[in-house]
Coordinates of C-alpha atoms in Angstrom, one line a residue:
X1 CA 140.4 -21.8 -41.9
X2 CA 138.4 -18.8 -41.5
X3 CA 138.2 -18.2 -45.3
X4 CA 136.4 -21.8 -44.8
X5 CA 134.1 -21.1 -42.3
X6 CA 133.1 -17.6 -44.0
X7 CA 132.5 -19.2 -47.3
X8 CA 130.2 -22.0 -45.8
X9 CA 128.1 -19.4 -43.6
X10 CA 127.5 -17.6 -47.1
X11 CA 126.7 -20.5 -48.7
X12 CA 123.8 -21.2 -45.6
X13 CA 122.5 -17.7 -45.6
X14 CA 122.0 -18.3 -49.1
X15 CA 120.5 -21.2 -49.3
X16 CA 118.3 -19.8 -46.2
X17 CA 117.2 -17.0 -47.7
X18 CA 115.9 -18.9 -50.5
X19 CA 114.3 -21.0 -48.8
X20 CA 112.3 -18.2 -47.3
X21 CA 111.5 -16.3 -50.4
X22 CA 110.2 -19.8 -51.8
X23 CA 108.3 -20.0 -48.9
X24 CA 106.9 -16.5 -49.4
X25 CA 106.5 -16.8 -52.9
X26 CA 104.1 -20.0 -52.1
X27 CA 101.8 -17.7 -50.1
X28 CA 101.3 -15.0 -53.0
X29 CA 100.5 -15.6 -56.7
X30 CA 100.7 -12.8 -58.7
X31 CA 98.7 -14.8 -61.4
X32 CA 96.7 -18.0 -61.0
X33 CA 95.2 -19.8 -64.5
X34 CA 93.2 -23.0 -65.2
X35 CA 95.8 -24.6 -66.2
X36 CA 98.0 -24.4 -63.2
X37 CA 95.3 -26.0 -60.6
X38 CA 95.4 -28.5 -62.7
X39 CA 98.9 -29.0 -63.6
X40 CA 100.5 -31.7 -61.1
X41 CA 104.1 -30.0 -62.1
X42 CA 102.8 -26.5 -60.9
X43 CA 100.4 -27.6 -58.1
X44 CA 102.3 -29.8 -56.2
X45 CA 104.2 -26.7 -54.9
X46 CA 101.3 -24.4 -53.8
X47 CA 100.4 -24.9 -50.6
X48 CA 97.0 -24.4 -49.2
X49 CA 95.6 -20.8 -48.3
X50 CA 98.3 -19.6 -51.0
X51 CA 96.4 -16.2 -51.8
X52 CA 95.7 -15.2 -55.5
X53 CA 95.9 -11.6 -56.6
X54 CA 94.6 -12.4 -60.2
X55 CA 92.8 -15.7 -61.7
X56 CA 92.3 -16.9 -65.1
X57 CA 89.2 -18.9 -65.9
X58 CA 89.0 -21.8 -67.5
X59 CA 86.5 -19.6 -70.4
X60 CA 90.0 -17.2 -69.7
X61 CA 88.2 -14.7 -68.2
X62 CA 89.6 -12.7 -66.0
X63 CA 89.2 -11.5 -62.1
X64 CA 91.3 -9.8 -59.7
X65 CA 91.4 -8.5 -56.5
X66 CA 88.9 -5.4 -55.9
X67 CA 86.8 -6.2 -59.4
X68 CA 83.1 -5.7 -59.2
X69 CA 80.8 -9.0 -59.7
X70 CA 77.4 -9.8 -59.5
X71 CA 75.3 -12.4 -57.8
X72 CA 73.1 -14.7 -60.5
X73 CA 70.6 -17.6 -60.2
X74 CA 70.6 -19.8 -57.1
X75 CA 70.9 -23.1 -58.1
X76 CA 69.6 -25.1 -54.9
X77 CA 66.6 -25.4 -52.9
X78 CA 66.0 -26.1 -49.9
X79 CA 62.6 -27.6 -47.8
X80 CA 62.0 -27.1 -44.4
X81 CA 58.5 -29.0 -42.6
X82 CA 57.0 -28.1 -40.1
X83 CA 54.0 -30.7 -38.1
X84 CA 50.9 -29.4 -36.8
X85 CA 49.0 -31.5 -34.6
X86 CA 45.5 -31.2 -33.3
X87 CA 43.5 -32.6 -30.7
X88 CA 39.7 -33.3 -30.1
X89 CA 37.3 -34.5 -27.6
X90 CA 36.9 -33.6 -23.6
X91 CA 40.0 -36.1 -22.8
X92 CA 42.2 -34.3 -25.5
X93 CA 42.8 -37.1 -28.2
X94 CA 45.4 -36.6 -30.9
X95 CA 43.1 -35.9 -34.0
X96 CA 44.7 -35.5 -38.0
X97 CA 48.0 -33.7 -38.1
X98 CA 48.6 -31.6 -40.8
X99 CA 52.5 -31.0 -42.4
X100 CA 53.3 -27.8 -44.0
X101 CA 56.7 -27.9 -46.2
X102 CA 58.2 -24.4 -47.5
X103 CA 60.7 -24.8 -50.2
X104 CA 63.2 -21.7 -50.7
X105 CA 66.4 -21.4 -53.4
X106 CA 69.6 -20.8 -52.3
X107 CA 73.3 -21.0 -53.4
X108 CA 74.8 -23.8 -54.0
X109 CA 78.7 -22.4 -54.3
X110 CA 77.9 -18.9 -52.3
X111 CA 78.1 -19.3 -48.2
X112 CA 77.5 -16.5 -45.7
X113 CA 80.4 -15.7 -44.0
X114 CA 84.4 -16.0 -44.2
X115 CA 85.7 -19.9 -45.2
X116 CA 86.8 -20.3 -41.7
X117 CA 85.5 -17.9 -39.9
X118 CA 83.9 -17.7 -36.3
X119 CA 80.7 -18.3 -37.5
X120 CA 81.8 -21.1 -39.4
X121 CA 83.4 -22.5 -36.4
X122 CA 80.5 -22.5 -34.1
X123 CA 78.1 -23.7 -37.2
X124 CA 80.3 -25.9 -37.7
X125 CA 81.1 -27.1 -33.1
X126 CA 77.1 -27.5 -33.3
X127 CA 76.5 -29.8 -35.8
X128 CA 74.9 -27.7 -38.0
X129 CA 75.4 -27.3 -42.0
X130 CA 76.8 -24.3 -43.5
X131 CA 74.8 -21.1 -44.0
X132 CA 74.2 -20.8 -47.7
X133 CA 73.3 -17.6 -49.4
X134 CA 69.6 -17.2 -50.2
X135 CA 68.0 -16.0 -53.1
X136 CA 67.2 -12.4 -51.5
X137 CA 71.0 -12.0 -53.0
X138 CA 70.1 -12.3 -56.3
X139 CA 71.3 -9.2 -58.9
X140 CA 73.2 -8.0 -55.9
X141 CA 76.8 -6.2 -56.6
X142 CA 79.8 -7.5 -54.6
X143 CA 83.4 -6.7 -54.5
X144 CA 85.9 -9.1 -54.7
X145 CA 88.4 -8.7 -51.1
X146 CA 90.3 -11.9 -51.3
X147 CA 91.2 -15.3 -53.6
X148 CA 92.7 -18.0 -52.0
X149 CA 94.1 -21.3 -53.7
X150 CA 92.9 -24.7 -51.9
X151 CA 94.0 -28.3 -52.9
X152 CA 91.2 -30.9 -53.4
X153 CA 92.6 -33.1 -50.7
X154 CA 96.4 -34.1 -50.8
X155 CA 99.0 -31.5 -52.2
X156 CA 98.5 -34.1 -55.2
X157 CA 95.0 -33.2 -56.6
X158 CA 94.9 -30.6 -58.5
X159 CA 93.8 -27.1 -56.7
X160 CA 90.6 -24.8 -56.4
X161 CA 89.6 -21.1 -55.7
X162 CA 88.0 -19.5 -53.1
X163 CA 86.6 -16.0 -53.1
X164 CA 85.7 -13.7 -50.5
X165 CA 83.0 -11.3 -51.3
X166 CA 82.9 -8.1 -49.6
X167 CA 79.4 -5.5 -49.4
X168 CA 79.6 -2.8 -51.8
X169 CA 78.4 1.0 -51.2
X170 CA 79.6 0.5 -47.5
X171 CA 76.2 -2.2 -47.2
X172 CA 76.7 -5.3 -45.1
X173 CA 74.9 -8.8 -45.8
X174 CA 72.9 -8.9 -43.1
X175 CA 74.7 -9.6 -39.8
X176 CA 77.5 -11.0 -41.8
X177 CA 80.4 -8.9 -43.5
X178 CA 81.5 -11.3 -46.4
X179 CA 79.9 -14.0 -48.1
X180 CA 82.9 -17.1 -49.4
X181 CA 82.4 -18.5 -53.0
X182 CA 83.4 -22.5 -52.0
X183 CA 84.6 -23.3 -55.7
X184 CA 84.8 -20.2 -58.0
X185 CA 84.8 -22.1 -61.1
X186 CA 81.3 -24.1 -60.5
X187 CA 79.9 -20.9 -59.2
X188 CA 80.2 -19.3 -62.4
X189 CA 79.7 -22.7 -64.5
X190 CA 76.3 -22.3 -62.6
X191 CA 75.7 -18.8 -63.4
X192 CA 75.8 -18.0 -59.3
X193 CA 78.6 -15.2 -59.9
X194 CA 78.6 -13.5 -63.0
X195 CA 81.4 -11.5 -64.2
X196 CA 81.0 -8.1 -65.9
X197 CA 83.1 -7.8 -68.2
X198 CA 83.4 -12.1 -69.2
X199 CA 84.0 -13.2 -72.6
X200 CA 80.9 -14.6 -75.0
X201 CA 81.4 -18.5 -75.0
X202 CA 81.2 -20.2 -78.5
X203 CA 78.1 -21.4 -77.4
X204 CA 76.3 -18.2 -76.4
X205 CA 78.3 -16.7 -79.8
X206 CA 76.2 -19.5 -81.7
X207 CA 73.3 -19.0 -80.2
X208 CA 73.1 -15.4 -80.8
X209 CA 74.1 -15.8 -84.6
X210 CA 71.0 -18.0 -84.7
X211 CA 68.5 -16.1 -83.4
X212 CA 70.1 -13.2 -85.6
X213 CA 69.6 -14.8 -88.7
X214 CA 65.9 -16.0 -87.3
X215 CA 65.2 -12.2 -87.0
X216 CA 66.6 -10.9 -90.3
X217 CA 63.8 -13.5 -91.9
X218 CA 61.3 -12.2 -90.5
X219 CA 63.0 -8.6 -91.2
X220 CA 63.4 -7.6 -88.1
X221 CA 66.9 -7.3 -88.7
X222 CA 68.6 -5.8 -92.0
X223 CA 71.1 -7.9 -93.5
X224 CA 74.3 -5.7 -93.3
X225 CA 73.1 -5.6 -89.9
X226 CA 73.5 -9.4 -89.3
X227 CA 76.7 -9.6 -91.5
X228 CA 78.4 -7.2 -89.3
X229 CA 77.2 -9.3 -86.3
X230 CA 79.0 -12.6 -88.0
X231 CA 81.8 -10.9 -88.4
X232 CA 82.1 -10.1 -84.8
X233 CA 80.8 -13.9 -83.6
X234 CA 83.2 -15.6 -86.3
X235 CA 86.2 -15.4 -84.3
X236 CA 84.9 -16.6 -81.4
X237 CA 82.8 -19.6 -83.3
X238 CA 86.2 -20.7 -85.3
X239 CA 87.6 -20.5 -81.8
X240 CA 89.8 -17.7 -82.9
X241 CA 88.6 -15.0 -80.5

């Protein structure tokens, strides 16, 4: 009887403690590609705000936890108006009002602040649209503190990756500490967050090749010059690289 009862409290602190380290393993990827956010067989068992120590592009570059990026284009705008009225006459008659509109460019993936933070919250308890990065950013260094996985919706769409950005050189952004990249892939799709060290595309390997051979006409270029440069670019244009 006891030998009973021992062997079935084995067989639950098993099956516990497996249980937890699933659990555990859920909140922490060790590696994160493409191809598993969009796997349903994979996804399906990360939950949301699983953290990512390293993430795998769809391009298959490559970023992880403390690299260095850097802050491209903005590719929004935004228009705020602003009405001036005027008035004429001894009784103070409403005369021609004049509108004056200022457009700025901002990020459309980049956000000031955490994901959730408390600035979020209150943005967020007022009614108010979240703070997007502006242009003054542009060119500027970050570091990267955090990834996070997120599903887009249910646990059966397929997930997306958030980044937290943190100052570099000890500099803050303004009166916030972090800024959140909403969806890392359209940020760098976009060209908002470049990566340093990213891998040419067979498109920008094509182009280059082009303008190499549109220089070596005009002899700006040698021509062992530019077959060295194919050489390099062929791998990449035969999708080999």
């Amino acid at each position: 009887m006891k030998t009973k009862t021992m062997k079935r409290i084995t067989t639950l602190f098993v099956l516990a403690l497996f249980t937890i380290t699933s659990i555990n393993a859920q909140k922490e990827l060790d590696v994160l590609t493409y191809e598993n956010t969009q796997d349903i067989n994979f996804f399906r068992n990360i939950k949301n705000n699983t953290k990512v120590k390293k993430y795998v592009t769809v391009s298959e570059n490559i970023v992880k936890i403390g690299d260095t990026l850097i802050l491209g284009n903005p590719t929004s705008q935004e228009t705020n108006s602003r009405t001036i009225g005027g008035s004429y006459g001894s009784r103070g008659r409403v005369g021609a009002a004049k509108t004056r509109s200022t457009t700025t460019k901002t990020y459309e993936f980049i956000k000031m602040g955490r994901p959730a933070g408390f600035g979020s919250i209150m943005t967020a308890m007022s009614g108010e649209s979240q703070i997007m990065a502006s242009n003054s950013f542009k060119n500027t260094k970050v570091i990267v503190n955090e990834m996070k996985a997120y599903h887009r919706g249910s646990k059966k769409k397929p997930l997306y990756i958030v980044m937290v950005l943190g100052e570099i050189n000890g500099r803050a952004f303004g009166v916030n500490k972090y800024l959140s990249v909403m969806d890392s892939e359209l940020a760098l799709e976009s060209g908002e967050i470049l990566l340093k060290n990213r891998k040419m595309t067979r498109d920008e390997a094509i182009s280059k090749l082009k303008e190499a051979k549109e220089l070596m006409e005009i002899e700006m270029m040698s021509k062992e010059e530019f077959d060295k440069l194919k050489k390099e670019l062929a791998p990449i244009i035969m999708n080999k690289g």
